[in-house]
Short mmCIF file of C-alpha atoms in Angstrom, two decimals:
data_model
loop_
_atom_site.label_atom_id
_atom_site.label_comp_id
_atom_site.label_asym_id
_atom_site.label_seq_id
_atom_site.Cartn_x
_atom_site.Cartn_y
_atom_site.Cartn_z
CA MET I 1 0.00 0.00 0.00
CA ALA I 2 1.62 3.26 -1.21
CA GLN I 3 2.18 5.99 1.41
CA TYR I 4 2.11 9.69 0.41
CA ASP I 5 2.19 13.17 1.88
CA VAL I 6 -0.31 14.36 -0.72
CA VAL I 7 -2.66 12.57 -3.12
CA ILE I 8 -4.41 14.80 -5.66
CA ILE I 9 -7.61 13.62 -7.34
CA GLY I 10 -7.89 15.31 -10.74
CA GLY I 11 -5.24 16.15 -13.32
CA GLY I 12 -6.46 19.51 -14.60
CA PRO I 13 -4.82 22.93 -14.10
CA GLY I 14 -5.61 22.82 -10.38
CA GLY I 15 -4.44 19.26 -9.88
CA TYR I 16 -1.29 19.21 -11.98
CA ASN I 17 -0.07 22.56 -10.66
CA ALA I 18 -0.69 21.35 -7.12
CA ALA I 19 1.38 18.26 -7.93
CA ILE I 20 4.23 20.33 -9.36
CA ARG I 21 4.34 22.65 -6.34
CA ALA I 22 4.18 19.70 -3.95
CA GLY I 23 7.07 18.05 -5.78
CA GLN I 24 9.07 21.26 -5.63
CA LEU I 25 8.55 21.44 -1.87
CA GLY I 26 9.76 17.86 -1.38
CA LEU I 27 6.38 16.29 -0.57
CA LYS I 28 5.86 12.68 -1.67
CA THR I 29 2.99 13.15 -4.12
CA ALA I 30 0.64 11.20 -6.36
CA ILE I 31 -1.82 12.58 -8.91
CA VAL I 32 -4.86 10.52 -9.93
CA GLU I 33 -6.58 11.06 -13.29
CA GLY I 34 -9.20 8.87 -14.96
CA ARG I 35 -9.29 10.53 -18.38
CA GLY I 36 -6.15 8.71 -19.54
CA LYS I 37 -4.43 12.04 -20.18
CA LEU I 38 -3.41 14.82 -17.84
CA GLY I 39 -4.55 18.40 -18.36
CA GLY I 40 -8.22 18.10 -17.47
CA THR I 41 -10.98 19.83 -19.39
CA CYS I 42 -8.74 22.83 -20.07
CA LEU I 43 -6.05 21.05 -22.07
CA ASN I 44 -8.16 18.28 -23.57
CA VAL I 45 -11.62 19.64 -24.38
CA GLY I 46 -11.65 23.27 -23.26
CA CYS I 47 -9.23 26.19 -23.18
CA MET I 48 -6.53 24.82 -25.45
CA PRO I 49 -8.42 23.11 -28.31
CA SER I 50 -10.81 26.06 -28.48
CA LYS I 51 -7.87 28.46 -28.80
CA ALA I 52 -6.41 26.31 -31.59
CA LEU I 53 -9.68 26.65 -33.51
CA LEU I 54 -10.08 30.32 -32.65
CA HIS I 55 -6.62 31.06 -34.05
CA ALA I 56 -7.10 29.00 -37.21
CA SER I 57 -10.58 30.37 -37.89
CA GLU I 58 -9.39 33.94 -37.33
CA LEU I 59 -6.72 33.52 -40.00
CA TYR I 60 -9.24 31.90 -42.35
CA ALA I 61 -11.69 34.77 -41.86
CA ALA I 62 -8.93 37.31 -42.52
CA ALA I 63 -8.07 35.56 -45.77
CA THR I 64 -11.64 35.08 -47.01
CA GLY I 65 -13.03 38.41 -45.86
CA PRO I 66 -12.03 42.00 -46.63
CA GLU I 67 -9.01 42.10 -44.29
CA PHE I 68 -6.41 40.51 -46.57
CA ALA I 69 -7.78 42.29 -49.65
CA LYS I 70 -7.49 45.66 -47.89
CA LEU I 71 -3.86 44.89 -47.12
CA GLY I 72 -3.21 44.09 -50.78
CA ILE I 73 -2.99 40.33 -50.28
CA GLU I 74 -5.05 38.52 -52.90
CA VAL I 75 -5.74 34.86 -52.11
CA LYS I 76 -8.47 32.31 -52.63
CA PRO I 77 -8.30 30.07 -49.54
CA LYS I 78 -9.98 26.70 -49.28
CA LEU I 79 -11.11 25.32 -45.94
CA ASN I 80 -9.71 21.91 -45.00
CA LEU I 81 -11.71 21.24 -41.85
CA ALA I 82 -10.15 17.81 -41.31
CA GLN I 83 -6.65 19.32 -41.26
CA MET I 84 -7.81 22.13 -38.96
CA MET I 85 -9.07 19.52 -36.52
CA ALA I 86 -5.93 17.43 -36.92
CA GLN I 87 -3.59 20.30 -36.02
CA LYS I 88 -5.80 21.04 -33.02
CA ALA I 89 -5.46 17.44 -31.83
CA GLU I 90 -1.70 17.46 -32.45
CA SER I 91 -1.25 20.60 -30.36
CA VAL I 92 -3.37 19.22 -27.53
CA GLU I 93 -1.41 15.94 -27.52
CA ALA I 94 1.87 17.83 -27.23
CA LEU I 95 0.56 19.83 -24.28
CA THR I 96 -0.74 16.80 -22.38
CA LYS I 97 2.57 14.99 -22.89
CA GLY I 98 4.31 18.09 -21.62
CA VAL I 99 2.31 17.97 -18.39
CA GLU I 100 3.16 14.28 -17.99
CA PHE I 101 6.85 15.16 -18.36
CA LEU I 102 6.48 17.78 -15.61
CA MET I 103 5.17 15.08 -13.27
CA LYS I 104 8.31 13.02 -13.85
CA LYS I 105 10.53 16.07 -13.53
CA ASN I 106 9.04 16.86 -10.11
CA LYS I 107 9.03 13.21 -8.92
CA VAL I 108 5.23 12.96 -8.84
CA ASP I 109 3.62 9.52 -9.26
CA TYR I 110 0.97 9.62 -11.99
CA VAL I 111 -1.73 7.02 -11.21
CA LYS I 112 -4.16 6.37 -14.07
CA GLY I 113 -7.73 5.63 -13.06
CA TRP I 114 -10.76 7.11 -11.32
CA GLY I 115 -10.04 8.09 -7.75
CA ARG I 116 -12.45 8.12 -4.84
CA VAL I 117 -12.04 8.92 -1.17
CA ASP I 118 -12.45 5.89 1.10
CA GLY I 119 -12.25 7.46 4.52
CA VAL I 120 -9.72 9.93 5.91
CA GLY I 121 -6.24 9.38 4.51
CA LYS I 122 -7.23 6.81 1.90
CA VAL I 123 -7.83 7.08 -1.86
CA VAL I 124 -8.92 4.11 -3.97
CA VAL I 125 -8.05 4.24 -7.68
CA LYS I 126 -10.04 2.12 -10.14
CA ALA I 127 -8.14 1.46 -13.36
CA GLU I 128 -9.67 0.96 -16.78
CA ASP I 129 -9.48 -2.82 -16.37
CA GLY I 130 -11.35 -2.63 -13.07
CA ALA I 131 -8.33 -3.27 -10.85
CA GLU I 132 -8.19 -1.17 -7.69
CA THR I 133 -5.18 0.37 -6.00
CA VAL I 134 -5.22 1.89 -2.51
CA LEU I 135 -3.14 4.99 -1.78
CA GLU I 136 -2.61 6.07 1.82
CA THR I 137 -1.85 9.73 2.40
CA LYS I 138 -1.64 12.47 5.00
CA ASN I 139 -3.49 14.89 2.73
CA ILE I 140 -6.09 14.51 -0.04
CA VAL I 141 -6.60 17.39 -2.49
CA ILE I 142 -9.86 17.26 -4.45
CA ALA I 143 -9.36 18.94 -7.84
CA THR I 144 -11.97 17.19 -9.97
CA GLY I 145 -13.08 20.26 -11.89
CA SER I 146 -16.41 20.75 -13.63
CA GLU I 147 -18.61 19.54 -16.47
CA PRO I 148 -21.12 21.26 -18.80
CA THR I 149 -24.42 22.13 -17.13
CA PRO I 150 -27.33 20.34 -18.81
CA LEU I 151 -30.40 22.26 -19.96
CA PRO I 152 -33.70 20.85 -18.66
CA GLY I 153 -35.87 19.54 -21.50
CA VAL I 154 -32.97 19.35 -23.96
CA THR I 155 -31.10 16.08 -24.53
CA ILE I 156 -27.45 16.51 -25.53
CA ASP I 157 -26.51 13.72 -27.95
CA ASN I 158 -23.26 15.36 -29.17
CA LYS I 159 -24.44 14.70 -32.70
CA ARG I 160 -26.93 17.46 -33.50
CA ILE I 161 -27.34 18.91 -30.01
CA VAL I 162 -23.86 19.35 -28.60
CA ASP I 163 -22.10 20.63 -25.51
CA SER I 164 -18.78 22.49 -25.58
CA THR I 165 -16.87 19.25 -26.14
CA GLY I 166 -18.99 18.30 -29.14
CA ALA I 167 -18.76 21.81 -30.60
CA LEU I 168 -14.97 21.42 -30.81
CA SER I 169 -15.30 18.51 -33.25
CA LEU I 170 -18.26 19.12 -35.55
CA PRO I 171 -17.87 17.07 -38.76
CA GLU I 172 -18.87 19.99 -40.98
CA VAL I 173 -19.41 23.74 -40.93
CA PRO I 174 -23.06 24.28 -40.01
CA LYS I 175 -25.21 26.36 -42.30
CA HIS I 176 -26.94 27.55 -39.13
CA LEU I 177 -25.67 27.09 -35.57
CA VAL I 178 -27.82 28.06 -32.59
CA VAL I 179 -25.89 28.77 -29.40
CA VAL I 180 -27.88 28.55 -26.16
CA GLY I 181 -26.08 30.80 -23.68
CA ALA I 182 -24.33 34.13 -24.27
CA GLY I 183 -21.43 33.49 -21.92
CA VAL I 184 -17.74 33.07 -22.66
CA ILE I 185 -17.90 29.50 -24.00
CA GLY I 186 -20.89 30.10 -26.25
CA LEU I 187 -19.47 33.28 -27.78
CA GLU I 188 -16.00 31.81 -28.33
CA LEU I 189 -17.24 28.64 -30.02
CA GLY I 190 -19.89 30.59 -31.89
CA SER I 191 -17.09 32.81 -33.21
CA VAL I 192 -15.15 29.79 -34.51
CA TRP I 193 -18.03 28.53 -36.63
CA LYS I 194 -19.17 32.02 -37.66
CA ARG I 195 -15.72 32.71 -39.13
CA LEU I 196 -15.77 29.38 -40.96
CA GLY I 197 -19.06 30.28 -42.66
CA ALA I 198 -21.95 29.43 -40.33
CA GLU I 199 -24.90 31.64 -39.58
CA VAL I 200 -24.92 31.96 -35.78
CA THR I 201 -27.90 32.78 -33.57
CA VAL I 202 -27.38 33.20 -29.82
CA VAL I 203 -30.32 32.55 -27.49
CA GLU I 204 -29.86 33.86 -23.94
CA PHE I 205 -32.18 33.72 -20.91
CA LEU I 206 -30.98 37.08 -19.57
CA ASP I 207 -31.47 40.41 -21.35
CA ARG I 208 -27.73 40.87 -21.95
CA ILE I 209 -24.63 38.96 -23.00
CA LEU I 210 -21.65 38.06 -20.77
CA PRO I 211 -23.41 38.08 -17.38
CA GLY I 212 -21.21 39.52 -14.64
CA THR I 213 -19.08 41.54 -17.05
CA ASP I 214 -19.10 45.34 -16.95
CA THR I 215 -22.38 46.34 -18.64
CA GLU I 216 -20.87 49.03 -20.87
CA VAL I 217 -18.23 46.62 -22.15
CA ALA I 218 -20.80 43.85 -22.73
CA ASN I 219 -23.11 46.19 -24.66
CA ALA I 220 -20.26 47.49 -26.82
CA PHE I 221 -19.10 43.92 -27.47
CA GLN I 222 -22.59 42.85 -28.52
CA LYS I 223 -22.66 45.65 -31.09
CA ILE I 224 -19.30 44.47 -32.47
CA LEU I 225 -20.53 40.87 -32.72
CA THR I 226 -23.73 42.02 -34.39
CA LYS I 227 -21.62 43.91 -36.94
CA GLN I 228 -19.76 40.62 -37.54
CA GLY I 229 -23.08 38.90 -38.36
CA PHE I 230 -24.14 37.36 -35.05
CA LYS I 231 -27.87 37.34 -34.32
CA PHE I 232 -29.12 37.61 -30.75
CA SER I 233 -32.35 36.57 -29.09
CA LEU I 234 -32.07 37.88 -25.53
CA GLY I 235 -34.51 37.44 -22.67
CA ALA I 236 -35.53 34.13 -24.20
CA LYS I 237 -36.23 30.85 -22.42
CA VAL I 238 -35.54 27.62 -24.33
CA THR I 239 -38.49 25.24 -23.91
CA GLY I 240 -37.36 22.32 -26.03
CA ALA I 241 -35.21 20.97 -28.84
CA THR I 242 -35.99 18.12 -31.22
CA ALA I 243 -33.14 16.58 -33.20
CA SER I 244 -33.41 14.68 -36.47
CA ALA I 245 -30.85 13.20 -38.84
CA LYS I 246 -30.59 16.52 -40.65
CA GLY I 247 -30.98 19.17 -37.97
CA VAL I 248 -32.66 20.54 -34.86
CA LYS I 249 -35.86 22.43 -34.14
CA LEU I 250 -35.42 24.60 -31.05
CA THR I 251 -38.33 26.36 -29.38
CA HIS I 252 -38.08 29.35 -27.09
CA GLU I 253 -40.35 31.96 -25.60
CA PRO I 254 -39.82 35.42 -24.10
CA VAL I 255 -38.98 35.32 -20.39
CA ALA I 256 -41.30 38.27 -19.88
CA GLY I 257 -44.17 36.40 -21.54
CA GLY I 258 -45.34 36.16 -25.12
CA GLU I 259 -45.58 33.83 -28.06
CA ALA I 260 -43.17 30.92 -28.51
CA SER I 261 -40.86 30.80 -31.52
CA THR I 262 -39.15 27.95 -33.34
CA ILE I 263 -35.67 28.13 -34.85
CA GLU I 264 -34.43 25.53 -37.31
CA ALA I 265 -30.71 24.84 -37.29
CA ASP I 266 -28.17 22.24 -38.38
CA TYR I 267 -26.68 22.09 -34.89
CA VAL I 268 -27.45 23.47 -31.44
CA LEU I 269 -24.69 24.19 -28.90
CA VAL I 270 -25.82 24.22 -25.27
CA ALA I 271 -23.41 26.44 -23.34
CA ILE I 272 -25.26 27.64 -20.25
CA GLY I 273 -22.37 27.18 -17.86
CA ARG I 274 -20.58 24.46 -15.95
CA ARG I 275 -21.18 22.63 -12.68
CA PRO I 276 -18.76 21.03 -10.18
CA TYR I 277 -17.89 17.39 -10.81
CA THR I 278 -18.30 15.47 -7.56
CA GLN I 279 -20.13 12.28 -8.55
CA GLY I 280 -18.68 9.03 -7.24
CA LEU I 281 -15.96 10.73 -5.19
CA GLY I 282 -16.85 8.93 -1.95
CA LEU I 283 -17.19 12.21 -0.09
CA GLU I 284 -19.77 10.66 2.22
CA THR I 285 -17.02 8.42 3.65
CA VAL I 286 -15.47 11.47 5.32
CA GLY I 287 -18.71 13.36 6.04
CA ILE I 288 -18.50 15.95 3.25
CA THR I 289 -21.80 16.96 1.62
CA PRO I 290 -21.67 19.17 -1.50
CA ASP I 291 -24.39 21.79 -1.97
CA LYS I 292 -27.23 21.49 -4.50
CA ARG I 293 -24.91 22.52 -7.33
CA GLY I 294 -22.37 19.89 -6.32
CA MET I 295 -19.96 22.46 -4.90
CA ILE I 296 -17.71 21.68 -1.94
CA ALA I 297 -17.31 24.50 0.57
CA ASN I 298 -13.85 25.53 1.74
CA ASP I 299 -12.12 27.69 4.31
CA HIS I 300 -8.69 28.46 2.90
CA TYR I 301 -9.03 25.26 0.82
CA LYS I 302 -9.85 23.17 3.90
CA THR I 303 -13.08 21.18 3.62
CA GLY I 304 -13.75 21.00 7.34
CA VAL I 305 -12.34 17.47 7.46
CA ASP I 306 -8.73 17.29 8.61
CA GLY I 307 -6.43 16.34 5.76
CA VAL I 308 -9.01 16.85 2.99
CA TRP I 309 -8.59 19.94 0.80
CA VAL I 310 -10.40 21.31 -2.26
CA ILE I 311 -9.41 23.64 -5.11
CA GLY I 312 -10.57 24.80 -8.54
CA ASP I 313 -13.95 24.53 -10.25
CA VAL I 314 -15.27 22.08 -7.67
CA THR I 315 -15.35 24.82 -5.02
CA SER I 316 -16.38 28.47 -4.78
CA GLY I 317 -15.13 31.28 -7.03
CA PRO I 318 -14.86 31.74 -10.79
CA MET I 319 -14.40 28.58 -12.87
CA LEU I 320 -11.12 29.59 -14.46
CA ALA I 321 -7.94 27.59 -15.05
CA HIS I 322 -5.70 30.34 -13.69
CA LYS I 323 -7.82 30.66 -10.53
CA ALA I 324 -7.40 26.90 -10.02
CA GLU I 325 -3.65 27.24 -10.52
CA ASP I 326 -3.38 30.01 -7.92
CA GLU I 327 -5.41 27.95 -5.46
CA ALA I 328 -3.24 24.91 -6.16
CA VAL I 329 -0.08 26.76 -5.16
CA ALA I 330 -1.69 28.32 -2.08
CA CYS I 331 -3.19 25.01 -0.92
CA ILE I 332 0.05 23.06 -1.22
CA GLU I 333 2.02 25.81 0.49
CA LEU I 334 -0.41 25.69 3.41
CA ILE I 335 0.00 21.90 3.57
CA ALA I 336 3.78 22.44 3.65
CA GLY I 337 3.48 24.92 6.53
CA LYS I 338 3.91 28.06 4.43
CA ALA I 339 1.59 31.06 4.04
CA GLY I 340 -0.42 30.31 0.90
CA HIS I 341 -2.79 33.03 -0.30
CA VAL I 342 -4.95 34.00 -3.31
CA ASN I 343 -6.16 37.56 -3.95
CA TYR I 344 -9.64 36.91 -5.34
CA ASP I 345 -10.12 40.61 -6.15
CA ILE I 346 -7.45 40.34 -8.86
CA ILE I 347 -8.37 37.33 -10.98
CA PRO I 348 -8.67 38.38 -14.63
CA GLY I 349 -11.24 37.05 -17.07
CA VAL I 350 -10.82 36.91 -20.84
CA VAL I 351 -13.09 36.16 -23.81
CA TYR I 352 -10.81 35.01 -26.65
CA THR I 353 -12.90 36.26 -29.54
CA SER I 354 -11.83 38.87 -32.08
CA PRO I 355 -11.67 41.45 -30.66
CA GLU I 356 -11.03 40.08 -27.18
CA VAL I 357 -12.69 41.09 -23.93
CA ALA I 358 -10.60 41.29 -20.74
CA THR I 359 -11.59 42.32 -17.26
CA VAL I 360 -10.20 42.44 -13.72
CA GLY I 361 -11.50 43.82 -10.46
CA LYS I 362 -14.77 45.63 -9.81
CA THR I 363 -17.21 46.64 -12.53
CA GLU I 364 -19.08 49.93 -12.56
CA ASP I 365 -22.18 47.95 -11.61
CA ASP I 366 -20.34 46.61 -8.53
CA LEU I 367 -19.14 50.04 -7.44
CA LYS I 368 -22.54 51.67 -7.87
CA ALA I 369 -24.23 48.89 -5.89
CA ALA I 370 -21.67 49.29 -3.08
CA GLY I 371 -21.92 53.08 -3.04
CA VAL I 372 -18.20 53.54 -3.75
CA ALA I 373 -17.17 56.92 -5.15
CA TYR I 374 -15.02 56.38 -8.25
CA LYS I 375 -13.56 58.06 -11.31
CA VAL I 376 -13.47 56.69 -14.86
CA GLY I 377 -10.78 56.94 -17.53
CA LYS I 378 -11.53 55.65 -21.04
CA PHE I 379 -9.63 55.46 -24.28
CA PRO I 380 -10.82 54.09 -27.65
CA PHE I 381 -8.62 51.80 -29.74
CA LEU I 382 -9.67 53.85 -32.76
CA ALA I 383 -7.34 56.58 -31.42
CA ASN I 384 -4.45 54.17 -30.79
CA SER I 385 -1.91 54.46 -33.61
CA ARG I 386 -0.94 50.77 -33.75
CA ALA I 387 -4.55 49.54 -33.63
CA LYS I 388 -5.58 52.07 -36.26
CA ILE I 389 -2.75 51.18 -38.67
CA ASN I 390 -3.66 47.49 -38.22
CA HIS I 391 -7.38 48.19 -38.86
CA GLU I 392 -8.24 47.05 -35.31
CA GLY I 393 -10.14 50.09 -34.10
CA ASP I 394 -13.08 48.38 -32.38
CA GLY I 395 -13.29 48.66 -28.60
CA PHE I 396 -11.84 50.65 -25.73
CA VAL I 397 -10.07 50.50 -22.35
CA LYS I 398 -11.87 51.62 -19.20
CA VAL I 399 -10.12 52.22 -15.87
CA LEU I 400 -12.05 52.62 -12.61
CA ALA I 401 -10.20 54.27 -9.72
CA ASP I 402 -11.16 55.30 -6.20
CA ALA I 403 -12.26 58.94 -6.22
CA LYS I 404 -10.24 59.77 -3.09
CA THR I 405 -7.15 57.58 -3.18
CA ASP I 406 -6.86 56.97 -6.97
CA ARG I 407 -6.28 53.27 -6.26
CA ILE I 408 -7.24 51.15 -9.28
CA LEU I 409 -10.45 49.24 -8.50
CA GLY I 410 -11.19 47.63 -11.84
CA VAL I 411 -10.19 47.61 -15.50
CA HIS I 412 -12.38 46.49 -18.41
CA MET I 413 -11.38 46.28 -22.06
CA VAL I 414 -12.65 45.16 -25.42
CA GLY I 415 -10.11 45.31 -28.22
CA PRO I 416 -7.14 43.64 -29.94
CA ASN I 417 -4.94 41.42 -27.71
CA VAL I 418 -6.43 42.78 -24.50
CA GLY I 419 -6.27 39.26 -23.02
CA ASP I 420 -2.50 39.62 -22.86
CA MET I 421 -2.47 43.28 -21.87
CA ILE I 422 -4.79 42.93 -18.85
CA ALA I 423 -1.83 41.45 -16.94
CA GLU I 424 -0.26 44.93 -16.69
CA TYR I 425 -3.21 46.09 -14.62
CA CYS I 426 -3.23 42.86 -12.57
CA VAL I 427 0.35 43.63 -11.49
CA ALA I 428 -0.47 47.28 -10.78
CA MET I 429 -3.48 46.29 -8.67
CA GLU I 430 -1.55 43.57 -6.82
CA PHE I 431 0.84 46.28 -5.62
CA GLY I 432 -2.02 48.63 -4.69
CA GLY I 433 -1.23 50.86 -7.65
CA ALA I 434 -3.01 54.10 -8.55
CA SER I 435 -4.14 55.11 -12.01
CA GLU I 436 -1.41 57.77 -11.94
CA ASP I 437 1.21 55.03 -11.55
CA VAL I 438 0.20 53.59 -14.91
CA ALA I 439 -0.34 57.02 -16.45
CA ARG I 440 3.25 58.04 -15.63
CA THR I 441 4.85 54.77 -16.75
CA CYS I 442 6.54 54.95 -20.15
CA HIS I 443 4.96 52.59 -22.72
CA PRO I 444 6.58 51.68 -26.06
CA HIS I 445 5.32 53.43 -29.18
CA PRO I 446 3.60 52.39 -31.37
CA THR I 447 1.89 49.61 -29.42
CA ARG I 448 -1.65 48.76 -28.46
CA SER I 449 -0.51 48.91 -24.81
CA GLU I 450 -0.43 52.71 -25.05
CA ALA I 451 -4.23 52.58 -24.86
CA LEU I 452 -3.86 51.29 -21.31
CA ARG I 453 -1.75 54.29 -20.36
CA GLN I 454 -4.04 56.78 -22.09
CA ALA I 455 -7.08 55.37 -20.27
CA ALA I 456 -5.23 55.77 -16.97
CA MET I 457 -4.45 59.37 -17.90
CA GLY I 458 -8.16 59.84 -18.50
CA VAL I 459 -8.99 59.18 -14.84
CA GLU I 460 -7.60 62.64 -14.03
CA GLY I 461 -8.66 64.15 -17.36
CA TRP I 462 -5.33 64.47 -19.15
CA THR I 463 -5.65 61.92 -21.97
CA MET I 464 -3.32 63.16 -24.69
CA GLN I 465 -4.11 61.17 -27.84
CA ALA I 466 -7.88 61.47 -28.12
#
């Protein structure tokens, strides 16, 4: 019977980063994963394959649309969907093998199979052939992640009615794709197939897209997507979907009341969110009861049961890979007797469409609801020299700062490459920075990053380039 300091159940961004940090700190560690490959949803059927398709489809759209022609590049591209999917799979395979190498590098035992808790200090791993292995450990870290949330009344067959996993591997470009849910996943995957030639209709229960995002940014982004050809049906409740060999009939009705409508499509993508994955974990053997959503509560990653910890999508907070990674490091450092900590006020969020949306900190909606006095600085990418010369003028940067102290409270952007640039403000906020700190920091010219500085200048009314 193997003896460990830490056994981690789940090999996603939370689990594998926890394993790496534990290995670095000299803890005898095992990671348990039933998928057959490390990396979790993110590497295998989420973040990474979607980014491979987003990148490829963006280049295809540039070549087939007016962008290349405007630049004087005349081409007649042909879509090879099979090759696009093949390069996606190749990239994902390389990443998962890379994570497996990191386990070996950090002396972590990788145990293949589905893990379950069998009392305090014991994890049972069931392999594909049914054989069971028992691991004894001082600490168990639950990092089992999440799965797509089902939609009542709609059966996902991953043929005509698909979840996010199915939408990454459609066998053809739909003539018409209906996306149920106007969140990050739905808009990203909708963008992939829109660029490749599909008509895309987004049906959303709420009266806006990107719930939780700054309202001004979400509204501006919706206008940009509409200009790209997206169609939106907001404030609409889906009441059913019937699939056939050739397509899907989806019915919906206004949330506020009114007549039902039917949409005919080749495929329907259900992307209404994700829920914690806790089935079959044996939590009852240690007295842990998840809530109605399946979420496990935590107090600094402790479950309330000595030696049992929880991180990532399976517990509270945003379901983001980088949030899980931060929690992984903090959790393991606490196990090792160090002072692990995560600043939940500074966890960025990104929508990897074109243009991108990036956000960190409080929204204007948050600050108004809390009665916080604040100032706003904004700068449009249309006035940024690099964005303008690259024909990337859609969007803007918005900085929210405390009216008295000038401390940066939140930053919200829609524009080119803002997913990378938001990190500048994450660092500034982590150090308690003021908008003036960014405004007086020299930025290289000509770059899109200058928009971040100009928006910071705008907090005190001295924007110089617009």
